[in-house]
Amino acid sequence: MEDERVVASSAGDPRLLSSTPHAPTTPYNNRLMNLPPPPGHPLATYVVQVPKDQIYRVPPPENAGIVERHREAAKNKGKKSKRKCSRYLICIAIVLLVIGVLVSGAIAAVYFIFTPKAPNFTVSKLHVKQQKQGSPPTYDVTLKAKNPNEKMGIHCKSDEDSATLTFWTKNLGFGDFPGLEQKPGDDSSIFAIKIHALKIKVVPPNVQKSISDKKTKRQISLKLKFESPLVFNVWFLKLWKKDMTVNCAFRVSTMAQGTKILSQNCKTKLS
């Protein structure tokens, strides 16, 4: 009966409706329920996750033996593959070495059988053309070539202006070596080198006197030099290629008509 009176008496007061039979209404409880929330601290919901305990399972001891066997098998396989690779490399190196030795021996044998020799040159004629006294003359030097190689042919042709003619230290002009092709043992090849005097240079007095004085013959010493790449061939095979330098020192009786070669010395150098 006393509870019923409490419910009835609280019908007019909404603050008393929140009370329960287990929590009797008191002035202290009423003050707690009517307190506003703290300023600046909004109500929020937090989720806290607690990790589960981690349980580690200890593998059985026989698993260690299985893993060890797999490791040993992998190591042995790697060693076998390395051994195979090293064997292949050694075999390839031996084959290449044998091939190199055979090729070197074949080249050496061919070199000794077909020993390349430089061709021999001799000056056979000199002809000088000059339109008028003091004008730049043209010097035609005729040479004869001999191929001393009995089993190899030769072929040579120079670049532009590879030939020079000098009187003492004075350059008389430049010219082109027309080239030469000879069969094995050929000694009948004749060719001419045309030397054109420089227009800006004056003809040396001694040379001019030897050209213009037809009654009194004046001897002149000259030097001819020309360069050319030289190729040695057997049939259609080109065996060697060398650089050839020819120096001919010769003396003529006169540079006018009736020139005769009094002496000469031609040297051929291969490099």
PDB file of N, CA and C in Angstrom, residues 121 156-164 175-179 193 224-230 242-247 268-269 271:
ATOM      1  N   PHE A 121     111.649  -0.760-108.107  1.00  0.00           N
ATOM      2  CA  PHE A 121     111.394   0.317-109.062  1.00  0.00           C
ATOM      3  C   PHE A 121     112.723   0.879-109.571  1.00  0.00           C
ATOM      4  N   CYS A 156      98.491  -1.815-106.209  1.00  0.00           N
ATOM      5  CA  CYS A 156      98.674  -0.604-105.412  1.00  0.00           C
ATOM      6  C   CYS A 156      98.156   0.598-106.184  1.00  0.00           C
ATOM      7  N   LYS A 157      97.608   1.548-105.442  1.00  0.00           N
ATOM      8  CA  LYS A 157      97.113   2.808-106.015  1.00  0.00           C
ATOM      9  C   LYS A 157      97.100   3.830-104.893  1.00  0.00           C
ATOM     10  N   SER A 158      97.707   4.983-105.152  1.00  0.00           N
ATOM     11  CA  SER A 158      97.874   5.984-104.100  1.00  0.00           C
ATOM     12  C   SER A 158      96.717   6.960-104.094  1.00  0.00           C
ATOM     13  N   ASP A 159      96.689   7.769-103.043  1.00  0.00           N
ATOM     14  CA  ASP A 159      95.717   8.846-102.952  1.00  0.00           C
ATOM     15  C   ASP A 159      96.198  10.046-103.771  1.00  0.00           C
ATOM     16  N   GLU A 160      95.415  11.076-103.744  1.00  0.00           N
ATOM     17  CA  GLU A 160      95.732  12.266-104.532  1.00  0.00           C
ATOM     18  C   GLU A 160      96.989  12.958-104.007  1.00  0.00           C
ATOM     19  N   ASP A 161      97.840  13.403-104.943  1.00  0.00           N
ATOM     20  CA  ASP A 161      99.062  14.151-104.620  1.00  0.00           C
ATOM     21  C   ASP A 161      99.939  13.402-103.616  1.00  0.00           C
ATOM     22  N   SER A 162     100.212  12.138-103.896  1.00  0.00           N
ATOM     23  CA  SER A 162     101.062  11.354-103.000  1.00  0.00           C
ATOM     24  C   SER A 162     102.506  11.321-103.466  1.00  0.00           C
ATOM     25  N   ALA A 163     102.781  11.899-104.633  1.00  0.00           N
ATOM     26  CA  ALA A 163     104.139  11.895-105.189  1.00  0.00           C
ATOM     27  C   ALA A 163     104.708  13.311-105.154  1.00  0.00           C
ATOM     28  N   THR A 164     105.998  13.414-104.826  1.00  0.00           N
ATOM     29  CA  THR A 164     106.683  14.706-104.774  1.00  0.00           C
ATOM     30  C   THR A 164     108.039  14.582-105.471  1.00  0.00           C
ATOM     31  N   GLY A 175     102.354  15.291-107.561  1.00  0.00           N
ATOM     32  CA  GLY A 175     101.701  14.510-108.606  1.00  0.00           C
ATOM     33  C   GLY A 175     100.998  13.299-108.049  1.00  0.00           C
ATOM     34  N   ASP A 176     100.360  12.568-108.951  1.00  0.00           N
ATOM     35  CA  ASP A 176      99.596  11.378-108.572  1.00  0.00           C
ATOM     36  C   ASP A 176     100.318  10.120-109.046  1.00  0.00           C
ATOM     37  N   PHE A 177     100.346   9.153-108.153  1.00  0.00           N
ATOM     38  CA  PHE A 177     100.841   7.829-108.541  1.00  0.00           C
ATOM     39  C   PHE A 177      99.676   7.085-109.195  1.00  0.00           C
ATOM     40  N   PRO A 178      99.776   6.749-110.478  1.00  0.00           N
ATOM     41  CA  PRO A 178      98.612   6.208-111.194  1.00  0.00           C
ATOM     42  C   PRO A 178      98.178   4.823-110.732  1.00  0.00           C
ATOM     43  N   GLY A 179      99.028   4.145-109.979  1.00  0.00           N
ATOM     44  CA  GLY A 179      98.682   2.807-109.539  1.00  0.00           C
ATOM     45  C   GLY A 179      99.413   1.745-110.335  1.00  0.00           C
ATOM     46  N   ILE A 193     104.731   9.002-113.710  1.00  0.00           N
ATOM     47  CA  ILE A 193     104.178   9.898-112.699  1.00  0.00           C
ATOM     48  C   ILE A 193     104.341  11.327-113.204  1.00  0.00           C
ATOM     49  N   LEU A 224     112.621  11.600-106.061  1.00  0.00           N
ATOM     50  CA  LEU A 224     111.203  11.306-106.256  1.00  0.00           C
ATOM     51  C   LEU A 224     110.722  10.428-105.110  1.00  0.00           C
ATOM     52  N   LYS A 225     109.588  10.810-104.548  1.00  0.00           N
ATOM     53  CA  LYS A 225     109.003  10.032-103.443  1.00  0.00           C
ATOM     54  C   LYS A 225     107.507   9.879-103.680  1.00  0.00           C
ATOM     55  N   PHE A 226     107.000   8.662-103.496  1.00  0.00           N
ATOM     56  CA  PHE A 226     105.553   8.440-103.562  1.00  0.00           C
ATOM     57  C   PHE A 226     105.170   7.322-102.596  1.00  0.00           C
ATOM     58  N   GLU A 227     103.946   7.384-102.145  1.00  0.00           N
ATOM     59  CA  GLU A 227     103.409   6.432-101.161  1.00  0.00           C
ATOM     60  C   GLU A 227     102.124   5.819-101.695  1.00  0.00           C
ATOM     61  N   SER A 228     101.857   4.569-101.241  1.00  0.00           N
ATOM     62  CA  SER A 228     100.660   3.881-101.699  1.00  0.00           C
ATOM     63  C   SER A 228     100.405   2.654-100.834  1.00  0.00           C
ATOM     64  N   PRO A 229      99.139   2.314-100.587  1.00  0.00           N
ATOM     65  CA  PRO A 229      98.841   1.015 -99.961  1.00  0.00           C
ATOM     66  C   PRO A 229      99.072  -0.106-100.954  1.00  0.00           C
ATOM     67  N   LEU A 230      99.686  -1.184-100.481  1.00  0.00           N
ATOM     68  CA  LEU A 230     100.062  -2.308-101.336  1.00  0.00           C
ATOM     69  C   LEU A 230      99.330  -3.565-100.860  1.00  0.00           C
ATOM     70  N   LYS A 242      99.773  -3.776 -96.915  1.00  0.00           N
ATOM     71  CA  LYS A 242     100.817  -3.001 -96.259  1.00  0.00           C
ATOM     72  C   LYS A 242     100.903  -1.615 -96.890  1.00  0.00           C
ATOM     73  N   ASP A 243     101.550  -0.701 -96.166  1.00  0.00           N
ATOM     74  CA  ASP A 243     101.800   0.645 -96.686  1.00  0.00           C
ATOM     75  C   ASP A 243     103.185   0.680 -97.327  1.00  0.00           C
ATOM     76  N   MET A 244     103.224   1.165 -98.550  1.00  0.00           N
ATOM     77  CA  MET A 244     104.472   1.194 -99.313  1.00  0.00           C
ATOM     78  C   MET A 244     104.953   2.631 -99.471  1.00  0.00           C
ATOM     79  N   THR A 245     106.251   2.845 -99.252  1.00  0.00           N
ATOM     80  CA  THR A 245     106.903   4.139 -99.467  1.00  0.00           C
ATOM     81  C   THR A 245     108.121   3.918-100.363  1.00  0.00           C
ATOM     82  N   VAL A 246     108.164   4.663-101.465  1.00  0.00           N
ATOM     83  CA  VAL A 246     109.245   4.522-102.438  1.00  0.00           C
ATOM     84  C   VAL A 246     110.019   5.828-102.499  1.00  0.00           C
ATOM     85  N   ASN A 247     111.340   5.737-102.364  1.00  0.00           N
ATOM     86  CA  ASN A 247     112.242   6.886-102.487  1.00  0.00           C
ATOM     87  C   ASN A 247     113.258   6.592-103.580  1.00  0.00           C
ATOM     88  N   THR A 268     112.423   0.737-101.574  1.00  0.00           N
ATOM     89  CA  THR A 268     111.002   0.532-101.255  1.00  0.00           C
ATOM     90  C   THR A 268     110.889   0.010 -99.826  1.00  0.00           C
ATOM     91  N   LYS A 269     110.047   0.642 -99.040  1.00  0.00           N
ATOM     92  CA  LYS A 269     109.851   0.270 -97.644  1.00  0.00           C
ATOM     93  C   LYS A 269     108.394  -0.097 -97.397  1.00  0.00           C
ATOM     94  N   SER A 271     105.481  -1.137 -94.459  1.00  0.00           N
ATOM     95  CA  SER A 271     105.171  -0.984 -93.042  1.00  0.00           C
ATOM     96  C   SER A 271     103.744  -1.421 -92.755  1.00  0.00           C
TER      97      SER A 271
END
